[in-house]
Amino acid sequence: MGELLADHTTLRLGGPSETFLTHTDPAAWPDLTHVARRSGTAPFVLGGGSNTLAADTGYPGTVIRMATRGIALRPLGDNLVEATVQAGEPLGSLVAFTVTEGLSGIEYLGGIPGATGAAPVQNTGAYGQQISDTLTRLTVHDWALGRTRELRPGQCRFGYRTSTFKTQPGRFTILDVSLRFTRRTYASPIRYQHLADALAVRLGARPPLAEAAQAVLTDRHNRGLTLPAGGPETRQAGSVFLNPPVTPAQATAIRAVGGPVHHSEDSTQRASAGWLLEQTGFLPGTRVSPGVYCSQARALTLTARDDATAASFTTALAVLAHAVLATHQIRLQPEPVQPHPSCPAHRRNPPSGTQCRP
């Protein structure tokens, strides 16, 4: 068996993989795919492992750790610049690089853990920006067609924390991402009141680029939205539920008792998953299942302690979701990805001697 997935995820949970490959050189991708295709299942791709809940039994197939790094800039004219970023480049490093270079477009995505190649999968977003806003194209390996190809944003079906990469797991592996930026000294308009308050500006203001980016990092840290560098809260996967959509009646009822309701990028009204959890009785520090606790900073982050297992973490997610559904009649959708082997389309009839496992 291969390496323990616990060694490659921020929760530090998960058993061994059958085969574990590390991808560092873009030129070596064809050789790596040759090895990966020997399995009857689609490979599972790991970036920073910050949103992954791997099973205690491990992964009965190939795991590819995406570790390619690099950012290449290409001027487009009229103060526009395209950056092509290798999938393994940490998203935080990319944000810091673009701010240093005076490139606006993702300055509000600072402090979000994970690799750049993972960002399009769930259409990572924060403070009114999402990765699809600036994305121009992606290089992907299509396991169904057995070849590498280019995708444009219109082919990715981006939505609130979703994309075709999320709805068709195992079909694509993102190899690099190209984003379009505007070269300027000021940030995109501020859309969140508490960030405006932190900067002492009005909503819609465009503060200096570096100042806005730093305010985001400070705000995320103050609200417990960053991965701690050390201490008992380091084993976590960030927010464990998406902010759920609510009906107009539910939105009115939540606002009537002082609860937050926001319009997401797709104009859907969404309640705060963290607020719903706390209203249901799960306060920061609450024990939810063996070894799994709400973090001391907020209920929406679950932390794993020494006696935690992937099974107990999964149980905790179920306990929280059931409680909110029973109390508020609102269904929560978990964020952490749980790897399950699947057959890509080209392997629906695998060679003799191999099987696609459910």
XYZ file of C-alpha atoms in Angstrom:
358
model
C 0.000 0.000 0.000
C 1.035 3.609 -0.568
C 1.487 6.517 1.786
C -0.944 7.416 4.537
C -3.337 10.128 3.386
C -3.264 11.423 6.957
C 0.232 12.686 6.194
C -1.101 14.819 3.339
C -4.327 16.331 4.727
C -4.785 19.142 7.226
C -7.188 16.997 9.271
C -4.428 14.360 9.533
C -6.992 11.644 8.983
C -7.051 8.875 6.397
C -5.535 5.480 5.752
C -3.105 4.385 3.023
C -3.514 4.789 -0.710
C -2.992 1.856 -3.019
C -0.625 3.940 -5.157
C 0.684 7.407 -4.313
C 2.237 9.602 -7.013
C 3.673 13.116 -6.685
C 3.505 15.392 -9.729
C 6.220 18.071 -9.740
C 7.264 18.455 -13.393
C 4.614 19.471 -15.976
C 6.647 17.771 -18.713
C 6.368 14.446 -16.889
C 2.571 14.390 -16.893
C 2.222 11.890 -19.815
C 4.399 9.376 -17.959
C 2.412 9.840 -14.774
C -0.915 9.317 -16.547
C 0.428 6.093 -18.024
C 1.017 4.781 -14.512
C -2.306 6.093 -13.179
C -4.354 4.546 -16.004
C -3.308 1.055 -14.969
C -5.883 1.291 -12.189
C -9.522 0.608 -12.953
C -10.557 3.731 -11.062
C -10.053 7.437 -11.643
C -7.169 8.846 -9.591
C -7.921 11.132 -6.696
C -5.973 14.389 -6.843
C -4.656 16.086 -3.706
C -3.453 19.657 -3.519
C -2.865 21.050 -0.064
C -5.296 18.562 1.458
C -7.121 21.362 3.293
C -10.608 20.303 2.192
C -10.218 16.518 2.216
C -11.751 13.965 4.558
C -10.082 10.669 3.623
C -11.478 7.384 4.924
C -9.788 5.479 7.725
C -9.432 2.553 5.317
C -7.580 4.734 2.822
C -8.092 4.980 -0.917
C -8.156 1.778 -3.005
C -6.687 3.367 -6.099
C -4.180 5.956 -7.274
C -3.691 9.261 -5.455
C -1.843 12.052 -7.264
C -0.380 14.837 -5.150
C -0.283 17.943 -7.324
C 2.991 19.704 -6.458
C 3.797 21.694 -9.601
C 4.746 25.316 -8.957
C 5.161 28.411 -11.081
C 3.490 31.610 -12.314
C 4.042 32.992 -15.841
C 2.801 36.468 -16.804
C 1.730 37.559 -20.289
C 0.781 41.198 -21.050
C -2.478 41.586 -22.973
C -2.485 45.351 -23.438
C -4.676 48.072 -21.859
C -3.256 47.250 -18.416
C -4.504 43.672 -18.673
C -2.208 40.780 -17.750
C -2.790 37.047 -18.001
C -1.132 34.771 -15.444
C -0.798 31.051 -16.121
C -0.406 29.260 -12.812
C 0.627 25.664 -12.192
C -2.027 23.691 -10.327
C 0.161 22.971 -7.305
C 0.958 26.628 -6.613
C -0.613 27.556 -3.249
C -3.506 29.950 -3.733
C -2.213 32.171 -0.933
C 1.144 32.499 -2.673
C -0.581 33.441 -5.926
C -2.649 36.143 -4.211
C 0.439 37.587 -2.519
C 2.328 37.551 -5.835
C -0.420 39.384 -7.727
C -0.748 42.050 -5.018
C 3.021 42.606 -5.048
C 2.901 42.907 -8.844
C 0.036 45.433 -8.658
C -2.479 43.088 -10.292
C -6.096 43.306 -9.150
C -8.624 40.497 -9.463
C -8.195 38.040 -6.579
C -6.954 40.290 -3.765
C -9.896 39.254 -1.552
C -9.028 35.543 -1.791
C -5.975 35.823 0.467
C -5.745 33.499 3.444
C -7.709 30.678 1.794
C -5.720 27.438 2.088
C -5.213 24.974 -0.722
C -3.688 24.845 -4.184
C -4.614 27.069 -7.112
C -5.708 24.048 -9.144
C -8.317 23.241 -6.497
C -9.865 26.712 -6.591
C -11.935 26.213 -9.782
C -13.323 22.907 -8.461
C -15.519 24.601 -5.881
C -15.268 28.042 -7.450
C -13.471 29.400 -4.407
C -14.717 32.794 -3.346
C -14.711 35.331 -0.531
C -15.651 38.978 0.091
C -17.507 39.217 -3.214
C -14.788 37.740 -5.443
C -14.677 34.224 -6.845
C -12.015 32.543 -8.916
C -14.275 32.257 -11.970
C -14.474 36.065 -12.193
C -10.941 36.280 -13.583
C -10.462 32.817 -15.083
C -9.782 32.736 -18.828
C -8.885 29.084 -19.491
C -7.701 25.882 -17.878
C -5.478 23.049 -19.019
C -7.014 19.780 -17.844
C -6.483 16.083 -18.344
C -9.742 14.495 -19.415
C -9.660 10.920 -18.134
C -12.803 10.071 -20.099
C -11.176 11.019 -23.406
C -7.701 9.978 -22.319
C -6.045 13.239 -23.344
C -5.073 16.718 -22.156
C -7.256 19.567 -23.403
C -8.131 23.209 -22.795
C -11.385 24.377 -21.236
C -12.921 27.839 -21.262
C -14.997 29.209 -18.368
C -18.256 28.643 -20.226
C -17.541 24.923 -20.293
C -17.042 24.695 -16.525
C -20.588 25.404 -15.278
C -19.461 27.597 -12.426
C -21.902 28.390 -9.633
C -21.873 29.042 -5.916
C -19.031 26.784 -4.676
C -19.530 24.386 -7.561
C -18.407 23.580 -11.093
C -18.382 20.725 -13.559
C -15.217 19.506 -11.810
C -17.240 19.014 -8.629
C -20.325 17.531 -10.273
C -18.264 15.121 -12.403
C -15.676 13.850 -9.897
C -12.857 11.864 -11.454
C -13.451 13.159 -14.984
C -10.868 15.968 -15.027
C -7.523 16.783 -13.440
C -6.646 20.488 -13.558
C -3.022 21.001 -14.618
C -2.809 24.789 -14.850
C -5.074 27.797 -14.552
C -4.963 31.053 -16.508
C -6.396 34.218 -14.958
C -6.806 37.763 -16.276
C -5.827 40.670 -14.039
C -5.930 44.441 -14.269
C -2.740 46.313 -13.435
C -3.677 49.075 -10.969
C -2.897 50.376 -7.490
C -6.420 50.106 -6.054
C -8.586 47.117 -5.185
C -11.940 45.943 -6.496
C -14.982 47.585 -4.859
C -15.650 46.448 -1.291
C -18.957 44.599 -0.971
C -18.910 43.457 2.672
C -19.760 45.902 5.435
C -17.464 44.476 8.111
C -14.493 44.704 5.723
C -15.473 48.280 4.890
C -15.649 49.028 8.615
C -12.202 47.510 9.170
C -10.782 49.813 6.511
C -12.910 52.792 7.621
C -14.357 53.226 4.136
C -17.835 53.048 2.646
C -19.256 50.111 0.726
C -18.176 50.301 -2.902
C -14.919 52.060 -2.050
C -11.708 50.940 -3.756
C -8.889 51.169 -1.211
C -5.218 50.715 -2.081
C -4.605 47.185 -3.346
C -2.057 46.129 -0.715
C -4.082 47.697 2.103
C -7.248 45.838 1.055
C -5.402 42.523 0.757
C -3.893 42.920 4.216
C -7.284 43.802 5.705
C -8.663 40.527 4.366
C -5.852 38.544 5.982
C -6.394 40.333 9.287
C -10.154 39.850 9.177
C -9.853 36.144 8.354
C -7.411 35.664 11.211
C -9.609 37.536 13.698
C -12.649 35.433 12.762
C -10.828 32.097 12.918
C -10.909 31.604 9.153
C -7.244 30.742 8.685
C -5.404 27.514 9.422
C -3.438 27.997 12.660
C 0.299 27.415 12.390
C 0.310 25.479 15.652
C -1.691 24.534 18.708
C -4.710 22.277 19.321
C -6.795 23.755 16.493
C -4.438 22.956 13.622
C -6.217 19.746 12.594
C -9.146 21.173 10.669
C -10.596 21.630 7.194
C -11.978 25.140 7.592
C -15.726 25.667 7.141
C -17.454 22.294 7.089
C -20.760 23.413 5.534
C -21.759 25.711 2.695
C -24.072 28.595 3.510
C -27.445 27.034 2.622
C -30.037 28.517 0.261
C -33.246 29.616 1.992
C -36.751 30.448 0.842
C -38.041 34.030 1.090
C -40.113 33.007 4.121
C -37.122 31.433 5.826
C -34.994 34.491 5.049
C -37.619 36.778 6.596
C -37.854 34.615 9.723
C -34.060 34.545 10.166
C -33.720 38.304 9.731
C -36.558 38.846 12.244
C -34.448 37.284 15.004
C -31.254 39.067 13.988
C -29.758 36.342 11.821
C -27.656 37.115 8.741
C -28.931 36.406 5.232
C -26.866 37.318 2.192
C -27.274 37.190 -1.549
C -24.584 34.974 -3.070
C -22.928 35.608 -6.421
C -25.771 33.720 -8.134
C -28.361 36.007 -6.400
C -29.625 33.157 -4.211
C -30.531 34.108 -0.644
C -28.315 32.152 1.729
C -28.287 31.899 5.496
C -25.133 31.678 7.570
C -24.386 28.011 8.287
C -22.365 29.036 11.346
C -25.238 31.111 12.749
C -27.664 28.225 12.244
C -25.341 25.855 14.096
C -24.990 28.204 17.048
C -28.750 28.778 17.173
C -29.147 25.003 17.311
C -26.891 24.840 20.368
C -23.485 24.029 18.911
C -21.316 26.770 20.339
C -17.547 27.144 19.862
C -15.727 24.432 21.806
C -18.664 21.979 21.777
C -17.791 18.280 21.561
C -19.746 16.804 18.652
C -18.431 13.234 18.398
C -15.420 11.287 19.717
C -12.339 13.444 19.113
C -14.238 16.057 17.073
C -15.083 19.499 18.437
C -16.350 22.833 17.179
C -13.322 25.095 17.172
C -12.847 27.657 19.907
C -13.221 30.416 17.313
C -16.502 29.377 15.646
C -18.944 26.500 15.362
C -18.611 26.157 11.597
C -15.060 24.821 11.870
C -14.604 21.326 13.283
C -11.270 20.338 14.767
C -9.859 16.836 15.188
C -8.036 15.731 18.318
C -5.918 12.685 19.101
C -8.829 10.227 19.361
C -10.567 11.439 16.196
C -11.107 9.184 13.195
C -12.512 9.861 9.754
C -15.579 7.901 10.824
C -16.119 10.083 13.903
C -15.617 13.224 11.803
C -18.238 11.984 9.321
C -20.545 11.284 12.259
C -20.026 14.841 13.506
C -21.048 16.251 10.126
C -24.199 14.118 10.181
C -25.053 15.161 13.766
C -24.747 18.871 12.936
C -26.696 18.642 9.683
C -29.499 16.621 11.299
C -29.825 19.085 14.162
C -30.147 22.079 11.835
C -32.647 20.267 9.623
C -34.766 19.237 12.611
C -34.664 22.710 14.189
C -34.790 25.040 11.187
C -35.939 22.807 8.298
C -32.828 23.911 6.416
C -30.536 21.336 4.827
C -26.761 21.796 5.150
C -24.325 20.558 2.525
C -20.880 19.428 3.756
C -17.827 21.081 2.209
C -15.011 18.558 2.858
C -14.407 16.204 -0.065
C -14.604 12.506 0.760
C -12.626 10.538 -1.855
C -14.589 7.697 -3.423
C -13.118 5.681 -6.313
C -15.058 6.022 -9.543
C -14.640 4.769 -13.068
C -14.003 7.505 -15.608
C -16.070 7.109 -18.768
C -13.247 5.495 -20.725
C -13.020 2.739 -18.127
C -16.687 1.729 -17.851
C -15.592 -1.571 -19.332
C -12.211 -2.042 -17.655
C -9.710 -4.580 -18.887
C -10.033 -8.128 -17.640
C -8.747 -8.490 -14.107
C -9.616 -4.942 -12.961
C -12.770 -3.612 -11.357
C -14.208 -0.199 -10.643
C -14.977 -0.120 -6.954
C -17.960 1.807 -5.594
